[in-house]
């Protein structure tokens, strides 16, 4: 799925301030990515949850179809700041685009696609949303929250192991939020998912709901279709960076399948917009899959912990964590390639995914012990107030 191919390192010979300007991040930037302090920019915060007409940036006016409306669901623009990573090549700067701070219960970059997809759902008179993903899908959790904000029910088909498909999925990570907001969860085994496919599964549920008098709107895995491309991630970001003023090539890391699969997938998405460009011209995709989707080595998790300890930035273990690990590994192995470059790394969120890794993370953290308070310190009942 497209979300598995995270946009990350964008090496530039330009000033990094270009990324703070309008019309360089993705289609949404025309109205929402204005990092200035004008009254118009400040007024955007009062547009939250509003539906408004959409006008594409000038470089995207030839794309078809163009969305007619968009919902304001995220807290945008998200900030950009210098990321003081350790052991960078000489004169290399890394800046961080904080889409993990986009709001919507830590929905990360997922909310950008949902702004377009849910606008279409409402326009079509839908009363509920269907989507599908892994058992800890950030996209599914973001969809459940955003749908409820718009008074829509959500139906989530979640992929899990055959040993757990008949058991209560619990309340870990994304599942806690999904179940709190009232999402209807249906489990499918990985084996059944592989044989049936996501499209057929969502169609089965759609037919069931239609027979029950509901009006469902189906969002594909990760929100990855041509309409969702208007909000990013790899396809939209690459297209916007290539056609806009930046004219830069995005470097991405895939965390499932392989680069060939994602080149073809991105090509299908941009062809759906009649963009007339070759995916391989606008994005370079490297493999950061490791042991597999949402499966981490101890080295990868140790890296995530070390980056948090060194910089205060918490990466998720499924997407941005693997992407940053791949970037830093390449910097260590090929420092000359990166020397003197300015890099913008897109943090796409996914913090809740860490809660599913607590057993693996436990040996990596410590720094605790019972406080030693000498017996000579005066003690009196009621002195310490527990607020």
PDB file of C-alpha atoms in Angstrom, residues 105-383:
ATOM      1  CA  UNK A 105      -5.613  12.342  17.620  1.00  0.00           C
ATOM      2  CA  UNK A 106      -2.047  12.051  16.305  1.00  0.00           C
ATOM      3  CA  UNK A 107      -3.196  10.986  12.853  1.00  0.00           C
ATOM      4  CA  UNK A 108       0.020  12.108  11.163  1.00  0.00           C
ATOM      5  CA  UNK A 109      -0.006  12.568   7.411  1.00  0.00           C
ATOM      6  CA  UNK A 110      -3.057  10.295   7.109  1.00  0.00           C
ATOM      7  CA  UNK A 111      -5.353  13.236   7.736  1.00  0.00           C
ATOM      8  CA  UNK A 112      -4.183  14.940   4.529  1.00  0.00           C
ATOM      9  CA  UNK A 113      -5.768  12.284   2.301  1.00  0.00           C
ATOM     10  CA  UNK A 114      -8.871  12.118   4.459  1.00  0.00           C
ATOM     11  CA  UNK A 115      -9.530  15.806   3.905  1.00  0.00           C
ATOM     12  CA  UNK A 116     -10.242  15.034   0.240  1.00  0.00           C
ATOM     13  CA  UNK A 117     -11.732  11.561   0.602  1.00  0.00           C
ATOM     14  CA  UNK A 118     -14.256  12.466   3.296  1.00  0.00           C
ATOM     15  CA  UNK A 119     -15.312  15.574   1.384  1.00  0.00           C
ATOM     16  CA  UNK A 120     -16.276  13.291  -1.474  1.00  0.00           C
ATOM     17  CA  UNK A 121     -17.992  10.874   0.918  1.00  0.00           C
ATOM     18  CA  UNK A 122     -20.169  13.644   2.347  1.00  0.00           C
ATOM     19  CA  UNK A 123     -20.911  14.999  -1.130  1.00  0.00           C
ATOM     20  CA  UNK A 124     -22.172  11.547  -2.132  1.00  0.00           C
ATOM     21  CA  UNK A 125     -24.494  11.383   0.880  1.00  0.00           C
ATOM     22  CA  UNK A 126     -22.620   8.637   2.731  1.00  0.00           C
ATOM     23  CA  UNK A 127     -23.595   7.865   6.307  1.00  0.00           C
ATOM     24  CA  UNK A 128     -20.699   5.521   7.066  1.00  0.00           C
ATOM     25  CA  UNK A 129     -17.141   4.818   5.972  1.00  0.00           C
ATOM     26  CA  UNK A 130     -15.493   1.486   5.171  1.00  0.00           C
ATOM     27  CA  UNK A 131     -11.733   1.034   5.084  1.00  0.00           C
ATOM     28  CA  UNK A 132      -9.215  -1.738   5.582  1.00  0.00           C
ATOM     29  CA  UNK A 133      -5.690  -2.284   6.883  1.00  0.00           C
ATOM     30  CA  UNK A 134      -3.436  -4.052   9.360  1.00  0.00           C
ATOM     31  CA  UNK A 135      -4.384  -4.663  12.983  1.00  0.00           C
ATOM     32  CA  UNK A 136      -2.402  -1.552  14.012  1.00  0.00           C
ATOM     33  CA  UNK A 137      -3.258   0.527  10.944  1.00  0.00           C
ATOM     34  CA  UNK A 138      -2.666   4.235  11.516  1.00  0.00           C
ATOM     35  CA  UNK A 139      -4.852   4.980   8.504  1.00  0.00           C
ATOM     36  CA  UNK A 140      -7.792   3.014   9.917  1.00  0.00           C
ATOM     37  CA  UNK A 141      -7.520   4.773  13.253  1.00  0.00           C
ATOM     38  CA  UNK A 142      -7.300   8.182  11.566  1.00  0.00           C
ATOM     39  CA  UNK A 143     -10.331   7.326   9.430  1.00  0.00           C
ATOM     40  CA  UNK A 144     -12.376   6.272  12.454  1.00  0.00           C
ATOM     41  CA  UNK A 145     -11.622   9.538  14.262  1.00  0.00           C
ATOM     42  CA  UNK A 146     -12.148  11.800  11.258  1.00  0.00           C
ATOM     43  CA  UNK A 147     -15.395  10.043  10.344  1.00  0.00           C
ATOM     44  CA  UNK A 148     -16.786  10.529  13.825  1.00  0.00           C
ATOM     45  CA  UNK A 149     -15.870  14.232  13.717  1.00  0.00           C
ATOM     46  CA  UNK A 150     -18.175  14.427  10.690  1.00  0.00           C
ATOM     47  CA  UNK A 151     -20.922  12.341  12.333  1.00  0.00           C
ATOM     48  CA  UNK A 152     -20.195   9.291  10.174  1.00  0.00           C
ATOM     49  CA  UNK A 153     -19.924   5.718  11.432  1.00  0.00           C
ATOM     50  CA  UNK A 154     -16.815   3.740  10.542  1.00  0.00           C
ATOM     51  CA  UNK A 155     -16.386   0.079   9.646  1.00  0.00           C
ATOM     52  CA  UNK A 156     -12.825  -1.220   9.795  1.00  0.00           C
ATOM     53  CA  UNK A 157     -11.623  -4.509   8.344  1.00  0.00           C
ATOM     54  CA  UNK A 158      -8.398  -5.301  10.208  1.00  0.00           C
ATOM     55  CA  UNK A 159      -5.864  -7.927   9.180  1.00  0.00           C
ATOM     56  CA  UNK A 160      -4.464 -10.145  11.948  1.00  0.00           C
ATOM     57  CA  UNK A 161      -2.939 -13.585  12.472  1.00  0.00           C
ATOM     58  CA  UNK A 162      -5.066 -16.714  12.093  1.00  0.00           C
ATOM     59  CA  UNK A 163      -4.371 -17.525  15.738  1.00  0.00           C
ATOM     60  CA  UNK A 164      -6.013 -14.269  16.867  1.00  0.00           C
ATOM     61  CA  UNK A 165      -8.775 -13.754  14.302  1.00  0.00           C
ATOM     62  CA  UNK A 166     -11.465 -15.253  16.583  1.00  0.00           C
ATOM     63  CA  UNK A 167     -10.308 -13.427  19.711  1.00  0.00           C
ATOM     64  CA  UNK A 168     -11.007  -9.961  21.076  1.00  0.00           C
ATOM     65  CA  UNK A 169      -8.314  -7.751  19.489  1.00  0.00           C
ATOM     66  CA  UNK A 170      -7.709  -5.852  22.729  1.00  0.00           C
ATOM     67  CA  UNK A 171      -7.017  -2.176  23.369  1.00  0.00           C
ATOM     68  CA  UNK A 172      -3.374  -1.780  22.427  1.00  0.00           C
ATOM     69  CA  UNK A 173      -2.254   1.261  20.433  1.00  0.00           C
ATOM     70  CA  UNK A 174      -4.530   2.251  17.557  1.00  0.00           C
ATOM     71  CA  UNK A 175      -7.171  -0.275  18.630  1.00  0.00           C
ATOM     72  CA  UNK A 176      -7.830   1.685  21.817  1.00  0.00           C
ATOM     73  CA  UNK A 177      -8.662   4.877  19.903  1.00  0.00           C
ATOM     74  CA  UNK A 178     -10.702   3.051  17.254  1.00  0.00           C
ATOM     75  CA  UNK A 179     -12.856   1.306  19.834  1.00  0.00           C
ATOM     76  CA  UNK A 180     -13.189   4.448  21.968  1.00  0.00           C
ATOM     77  CA  UNK A 181     -14.721   6.356  19.029  1.00  0.00           C
ATOM     78  CA  UNK A 182     -17.120   3.511  18.298  1.00  0.00           C
ATOM     79  CA  UNK A 183     -15.604   1.986  15.179  1.00  0.00           C
ATOM     80  CA  UNK A 184     -17.144  -1.312  14.054  1.00  0.00           C
ATOM     81  CA  UNK A 185     -14.227  -3.732  13.771  1.00  0.00           C
ATOM     82  CA  UNK A 186     -14.212  -6.879  11.686  1.00  0.00           C
ATOM     83  CA  UNK A 187     -11.169  -9.143  11.736  1.00  0.00           C
ATOM     84  CA  UNK A 188      -9.762 -11.095   8.811  1.00  0.00           C
ATOM     85  CA  UNK A 189      -6.793 -13.458   8.880  1.00  0.00           C
ATOM     86  CA  UNK A 190      -3.690 -12.604   6.895  1.00  0.00           C
ATOM     87  CA  UNK A 191      -4.158 -15.814   4.953  1.00  0.00           C
ATOM     88  CA  UNK A 192      -7.734 -14.946   3.922  1.00  0.00           C
ATOM     89  CA  UNK A 193      -6.685 -11.397   3.131  1.00  0.00           C
ATOM     90  CA  UNK A 194      -3.927 -12.649   0.831  1.00  0.00           C
ATOM     91  CA  UNK A 195      -6.321 -14.934  -1.079  1.00  0.00           C
ATOM     92  CA  UNK A 196      -9.320 -12.586  -1.309  1.00  0.00           C
ATOM     93  CA  UNK A 197      -7.739  -9.132  -1.511  1.00  0.00           C
ATOM     94  CA  UNK A 198      -8.700  -5.790   0.002  1.00  0.00           C
ATOM     95  CA  UNK A 199     -11.005  -4.691  -2.838  1.00  0.00           C
ATOM     96  CA  UNK A 200     -13.167  -7.809  -2.680  1.00  0.00           C
ATOM     97  CA  UNK A 201     -13.300  -7.697   1.125  1.00  0.00           C
ATOM     98  CA  UNK A 202     -14.475  -4.083   1.244  1.00  0.00           C
ATOM     99  CA  UNK A 203     -17.023  -4.830  -1.476  1.00  0.00           C
ATOM    100  CA  UNK A 204     -18.428  -7.720   0.584  1.00  0.00           C
ATOM    101  CA  UNK A 205     -18.912  -5.421   3.564  1.00  0.00           C
ATOM    102  CA  UNK A 206     -20.305  -2.663   1.344  1.00  0.00           C
ATOM    103  CA  UNK A 207     -22.992  -4.997  -0.015  1.00  0.00           C
ATOM    104  CA  UNK A 208     -23.916  -6.103   3.494  1.00  0.00           C
ATOM    105  CA  UNK A 209     -24.332  -2.516   4.631  1.00  0.00           C
ATOM    106  CA  UNK A 210     -26.318  -1.527   1.539  1.00  0.00           C
ATOM    107  CA  UNK A 211     -28.757  -4.362   2.203  1.00  0.00           C
ATOM    108  CA  UNK A 212     -29.147  -3.016   5.719  1.00  0.00           C
ATOM    109  CA  UNK A 213     -30.126   0.404   4.433  1.00  0.00           C
ATOM    110  CA  UNK A 214     -26.797   2.130   5.024  1.00  0.00           C
ATOM    111  CA  UNK A 215     -24.965   4.395   2.556  1.00  0.00           C
ATOM    112  CA  UNK A 216     -21.312   3.360   2.781  1.00  0.00           C
ATOM    113  CA  UNK A 217     -18.322   5.053   1.178  1.00  0.00           C
ATOM    114  CA  UNK A 218     -15.273   2.858   0.659  1.00  0.00           C
ATOM    115  CA  UNK A 219     -11.752   4.181   1.244  1.00  0.00           C
ATOM    116  CA  UNK A 220      -9.051   1.833  -0.079  1.00  0.00           C
ATOM    117  CA  UNK A 221      -6.030   0.620   1.871  1.00  0.00           C
ATOM    118  CA  UNK A 222      -4.158   3.643   3.155  1.00  0.00           C
ATOM    119  CA  UNK A 223      -6.524   6.007   1.349  1.00  0.00           C
ATOM    120  CA  UNK A 224      -4.386   5.330  -1.697  1.00  0.00           C
ATOM    121  CA  UNK A 225      -6.230   6.303  -4.840  1.00  0.00           C
ATOM    122  CA  UNK A 226      -5.928   9.208  -7.241  1.00  0.00           C
ATOM    123  CA  UNK A 227      -8.147  11.435  -5.095  1.00  0.00           C
ATOM    124  CA  UNK A 228      -6.103  10.621  -1.997  1.00  0.00           C
ATOM    125  CA  UNK A 229      -2.965  11.500  -3.945  1.00  0.00           C
ATOM    126  CA  UNK A 230      -4.020  15.134  -3.680  1.00  0.00           C
ATOM    127  CA  UNK A 231      -3.072  14.911  -0.003  1.00  0.00           C
ATOM    128  CA  UNK A 232       0.183  12.885  -0.353  1.00  0.00           C
ATOM    129  CA  UNK A 233       2.173  10.829   0.564  1.00  0.00           C
ATOM    130  CA  UNK A 234       4.712   9.519  -1.973  1.00  0.00           C
ATOM    131  CA  UNK A 235       2.753  10.090  -5.167  1.00  0.00           C
ATOM    132  CA  UNK A 236       1.324  13.474  -4.188  1.00  0.00           C
ATOM    133  CA  UNK A 237       4.497  14.751  -2.576  1.00  0.00           C
ATOM    134  CA  UNK A 238       6.627  13.650  -5.516  1.00  0.00           C
ATOM    135  CA  UNK A 239       4.251  15.159  -8.060  1.00  0.00           C
ATOM    136  CA  UNK A 240       4.017  18.444  -6.179  1.00  0.00           C
ATOM    137  CA  UNK A 241       7.784  18.685  -5.689  1.00  0.00           C
ATOM    138  CA  UNK A 242       8.439  17.918  -9.364  1.00  0.00           C
ATOM    139  CA  UNK A 243       5.815  20.144 -10.978  1.00  0.00           C
ATOM    140  CA  UNK A 244       6.021  23.009  -8.489  1.00  0.00           C
ATOM    141  CA  UNK A 245       8.657  25.655  -7.925  1.00  0.00           C
ATOM    142  CA  UNK A 246      10.959  23.242  -6.088  1.00  0.00           C
ATOM    143  CA  UNK A 247      11.476  20.933  -9.080  1.00  0.00           C
ATOM    144  CA  UNK A 248      13.072  18.342  -6.781  1.00  0.00           C
ATOM    145  CA  UNK A 249      13.072  14.550  -6.763  1.00  0.00           C
ATOM    146  CA  UNK A 250      11.754  12.822  -3.661  1.00  0.00           C
ATOM    147  CA  UNK A 251      13.701   9.946  -2.097  1.00  0.00           C
ATOM    148  CA  UNK A 252      11.442   7.382  -0.438  1.00  0.00           C
ATOM    149  CA  UNK A 253      11.860   4.183   1.556  1.00  0.00           C
ATOM    150  CA  UNK A 254       9.364   1.351   1.171  1.00  0.00           C
ATOM    151  CA  UNK A 255       8.618  -0.736   4.253  1.00  0.00           C
ATOM    152  CA  UNK A 256       6.692  -3.541   2.577  1.00  0.00           C
ATOM    153  CA  UNK A 257       6.748  -5.259  -0.829  1.00  0.00           C
ATOM    154  CA  UNK A 258       9.625  -3.812  -2.894  1.00  0.00           C
ATOM    155  CA  UNK A 259      10.604  -0.693  -4.891  1.00  0.00           C
ATOM    156  CA  UNK A 260       9.409  -2.151  -8.214  1.00  0.00           C
ATOM    157  CA  UNK A 261       5.921  -2.673  -6.777  1.00  0.00           C
ATOM    158  CA  UNK A 262       5.782   0.911  -5.540  1.00  0.00           C
ATOM    159  CA  UNK A 263       7.098   2.442  -8.757  1.00  0.00           C
ATOM    160  CA  UNK A 264       4.197   0.744 -10.533  1.00  0.00           C
ATOM    161  CA  UNK A 265       1.733   1.732  -7.808  1.00  0.00           C
ATOM    162  CA  UNK A 266       2.792   5.383  -7.873  1.00  0.00           C
ATOM    163  CA  UNK A 267       2.621   5.353 -11.667  1.00  0.00           C
ATOM    164  CA  UNK A 268      -0.965   4.143 -11.508  1.00  0.00           C
ATOM    165  CA  UNK A 269      -1.916   6.912  -9.093  1.00  0.00           C
ATOM    166  CA  UNK A 270      -0.377   9.732 -11.103  1.00  0.00           C
ATOM    167  CA  UNK A 271      -1.764   8.296 -14.338  1.00  0.00           C
ATOM    168  CA  UNK A 272      -5.168   8.502 -12.666  1.00  0.00           C
ATOM    169  CA  UNK A 273      -4.599  12.261 -12.516  1.00  0.00           C
ATOM    170  CA  UNK A 274      -3.434  12.422 -16.141  1.00  0.00           C
ATOM    171  CA  UNK A 275      -0.176  13.945 -14.922  1.00  0.00           C
ATOM    172  CA  UNK A 276       1.858  12.799 -17.906  1.00  0.00           C
ATOM    173  CA  UNK A 277       5.035  12.056 -15.923  1.00  0.00           C
ATOM    174  CA  UNK A 278       7.082   8.921 -15.259  1.00  0.00           C
ATOM    175  CA  UNK A 279       7.196   7.821 -11.618  1.00  0.00           C
ATOM    176  CA  UNK A 280      10.903   7.018 -11.885  1.00  0.00           C
ATOM    177  CA  UNK A 281      11.633  10.608 -12.892  1.00  0.00           C
ATOM    178  CA  UNK A 282       9.996  12.136  -9.835  1.00  0.00           C
ATOM    179  CA  UNK A 283      10.794   9.676  -7.024  1.00  0.00           C
ATOM    180  CA  UNK A 284      13.638   7.362  -6.058  1.00  0.00           C
ATOM    181  CA  UNK A 285      12.448   4.426  -3.954  1.00  0.00           C
ATOM    182  CA  UNK A 286      14.805   2.429  -1.741  1.00  0.00           C
ATOM    183  CA  UNK A 287      14.072  -0.674   0.287  1.00  0.00           C
ATOM    184  CA  UNK A 288      13.772  -0.398   4.077  1.00  0.00           C
ATOM    185  CA  UNK A 289      11.457  -3.402   4.534  1.00  0.00           C
ATOM    186  CA  UNK A 290      13.826  -5.306   6.797  1.00  0.00           C
ATOM    187  CA  UNK A 291      12.146  -8.400   8.230  1.00  0.00           C
ATOM    188  CA  UNK A 292       8.754  -7.353   6.849  1.00  0.00           C
ATOM    189  CA  UNK A 293       5.891  -4.910   7.253  1.00  0.00           C
ATOM    190  CA  UNK A 294       5.455  -3.858  10.899  1.00  0.00           C
ATOM    191  CA  UNK A 295       8.143  -6.358  11.963  1.00  0.00           C
ATOM    192  CA  UNK A 296      11.249  -4.871  13.550  1.00  0.00           C
ATOM    193  CA  UNK A 297      14.757  -6.040  14.274  1.00  0.00           C
ATOM    194  CA  UNK A 298      16.233  -5.211  17.667  1.00  0.00           C
ATOM    195  CA  UNK A 299      18.687  -2.940  15.854  1.00  0.00           C
ATOM    196  CA  UNK A 300      15.857  -0.904  14.298  1.00  0.00           C
ATOM    197  CA  UNK A 301      14.101  -0.477  17.633  1.00  0.00           C
ATOM    198  CA  UNK A 302      17.367   0.440  19.311  1.00  0.00           C
ATOM    199  CA  UNK A 303      17.812   3.125  16.645  1.00  0.00           C
ATOM    200  CA  UNK A 304      14.338   4.547  17.330  1.00  0.00           C
ATOM    201  CA  UNK A 305      15.133   4.689  21.040  1.00  0.00           C
ATOM    202  CA  UNK A 306      18.535   6.302  20.483  1.00  0.00           C
ATOM    203  CA  UNK A 307      17.077   8.993  18.212  1.00  0.00           C
ATOM    204  CA  UNK A 308      14.436   9.819  20.809  1.00  0.00           C
ATOM    205  CA  UNK A 309      17.107  10.039  23.507  1.00  0.00           C
ATOM    206  CA  UNK A 310      19.418  12.160  21.364  1.00  0.00           C
ATOM    207  CA  UNK A 311      16.885  14.555  19.803  1.00  0.00           C
ATOM    208  CA  UNK A 312      13.562  14.243  21.638  1.00  0.00           C
ATOM    209  CA  UNK A 313      11.814  13.168  18.426  1.00  0.00           C
ATOM    210  CA  UNK A 314       9.873   9.921  18.751  1.00  0.00           C
ATOM    211  CA  UNK A 315       9.630   7.955  15.513  1.00  0.00           C
ATOM    212  CA  UNK A 316       7.126   5.215  14.877  1.00  0.00           C
ATOM    213  CA  UNK A 317       8.541   1.710  14.327  1.00  0.00           C
ATOM    214  CA  UNK A 318       6.637   0.914  11.114  1.00  0.00           C
ATOM    215  CA  UNK A 319       7.187   3.896   8.806  1.00  0.00           C
ATOM    216  CA  UNK A 320       9.317   6.891   9.807  1.00  0.00           C
ATOM    217  CA  UNK A 321      11.505   4.776  12.103  1.00  0.00           C
ATOM    218  CA  UNK A 322      12.507   2.391   9.330  1.00  0.00           C
ATOM    219  CA  UNK A 323      12.866   5.242   6.850  1.00  0.00           C
ATOM    220  CA  UNK A 324      15.160   7.236   9.146  1.00  0.00           C
ATOM    221  CA  UNK A 325      17.121   4.080   9.891  1.00  0.00           C
ATOM    222  CA  UNK A 326      17.598   3.541   6.159  1.00  0.00           C
ATOM    223  CA  UNK A 327      18.619   7.159   5.620  1.00  0.00           C
ATOM    224  CA  UNK A 328      21.170   7.178   8.433  1.00  0.00           C
ATOM    225  CA  UNK A 329      22.573   3.830   7.319  1.00  0.00           C
ATOM    226  CA  UNK A 330      23.087   5.191   3.809  1.00  0.00           C
ATOM    227  CA  UNK A 331      24.719   8.319   5.211  1.00  0.00           C
ATOM    228  CA  UNK A 332      27.155   6.149   7.179  1.00  0.00           C
ATOM    229  CA  UNK A 333      27.948   3.944   4.179  1.00  0.00           C
ATOM    230  CA  UNK A 334      28.053   6.710   1.546  1.00  0.00           C
ATOM    231  CA  UNK A 335      28.940   9.949   3.365  1.00  0.00           C
ATOM    232  CA  UNK A 336      30.286  11.695   0.250  1.00  0.00           C
ATOM    233  CA  UNK A 337      26.845  11.435  -1.358  1.00  0.00           C
ATOM    234  CA  UNK A 338      25.328  13.446   1.475  1.00  0.00           C
ATOM    235  CA  UNK A 339      28.072  15.922   2.374  1.00  0.00           C
ATOM    236  CA  UNK A 340      26.933  19.532   2.147  1.00  0.00           C
ATOM    237  CA  UNK A 341      23.326  18.607   1.390  1.00  0.00           C
ATOM    238  CA  UNK A 342      20.162  20.036   2.930  1.00  0.00           C
ATOM    239  CA  UNK A 343      17.645  17.293   3.601  1.00  0.00           C
ATOM    240  CA  UNK A 344      13.984  17.560   4.543  1.00  0.00           C
ATOM    241  CA  UNK A 345      12.699  14.431   6.299  1.00  0.00           C
ATOM    242  CA  UNK A 346       8.932  13.971   6.501  1.00  0.00           C
ATOM    243  CA  UNK A 347       7.822  12.554   9.855  1.00  0.00           C
ATOM    244  CA  UNK A 348       4.497  10.922   8.981  1.00  0.00           C
ATOM    245  CA  UNK A 349       3.367  10.102  12.519  1.00  0.00           C
ATOM    246  CA  UNK A 350       2.262   6.709  13.827  1.00  0.00           C
ATOM    247  CA  UNK A 351       3.198   7.092  17.492  1.00  0.00           C
ATOM    248  CA  UNK A 352       0.532   4.592  18.612  1.00  0.00           C
ATOM    249  CA  UNK A 353       2.418   1.840  16.778  1.00  0.00           C
ATOM    250  CA  UNK A 354       5.059   1.917  19.516  1.00  0.00           C
ATOM    251  CA  UNK A 355       2.573   0.585  22.054  1.00  0.00           C
ATOM    252  CA  UNK A 356       2.427  -2.659  20.113  1.00  0.00           C
ATOM    253  CA  UNK A 357       6.206  -3.017  20.556  1.00  0.00           C
ATOM    254  CA  UNK A 358       6.492  -2.610  24.317  1.00  0.00           C
ATOM    255  CA  UNK A 359       7.711  -6.157  24.906  1.00  0.00           C
ATOM    256  CA  UNK A 360      10.515  -5.700  22.363  1.00  0.00           C
ATOM    257  CA  UNK A 361      11.337  -2.206  23.617  1.00  0.00           C
ATOM    258  CA  UNK A 362      11.472  -3.098  27.311  1.00  0.00           C
ATOM    259  CA  UNK A 363      15.079  -4.378  27.291  1.00  0.00           C
ATOM    260  CA  UNK A 364      16.202  -1.152  25.599  1.00  0.00           C
ATOM    261  CA  UNK A 365      14.981   1.244  28.270  1.00  0.00           C
ATOM    262  CA  UNK A 366      16.005   1.591  31.880  1.00  0.00           C
ATOM    263  CA  UNK A 367      16.952   4.700  33.824  1.00  0.00           C
ATOM    264  CA  UNK A 368      14.833   3.985  36.841  1.00  0.00           C
ATOM    265  CA  UNK A 369      15.372   2.988  40.447  1.00  0.00           C
ATOM    266  CA  UNK A 370      13.726   3.612  43.754  1.00  0.00           C
ATOM    267  CA  UNK A 371      14.705   7.006  45.163  1.00  0.00           C
ATOM    268  CA  UNK A 372      17.087   6.707  48.090  1.00  0.00           C
ATOM    269  CA  UNK A 373      15.928   9.027  50.864  1.00  0.00           C
ATOM    270  CA  UNK A 374      18.151   8.948  53.929  1.00  0.00           C
ATOM    271  CA  UNK A 375      16.485   8.193  57.252  1.00  0.00           C
ATOM    272  CA  UNK A 376      17.808  11.517  58.565  1.00  0.00           C
ATOM    273  CA  UNK A 377      15.341  13.444  56.346  1.00  0.00           C
ATOM    274  CA  UNK A 378      12.444  14.670  58.576  1.00  0.00           C
ATOM    275  CA  UNK A 379       9.094  12.933  57.999  1.00  0.00           C
ATOM    276  CA  UNK A 380       5.609  14.067  59.068  1.00  0.00           C
ATOM    277  CA  UNK A 381       2.235  12.732  57.984  1.00  0.00           C
ATOM    278  CA  UNK A 382       0.278  15.094  55.731  1.00  0.00           C
ATOM    279  CA  UNK A 383       3.246  17.217  54.643  1.00  0.00           C
TER     280      UNK A 383
END
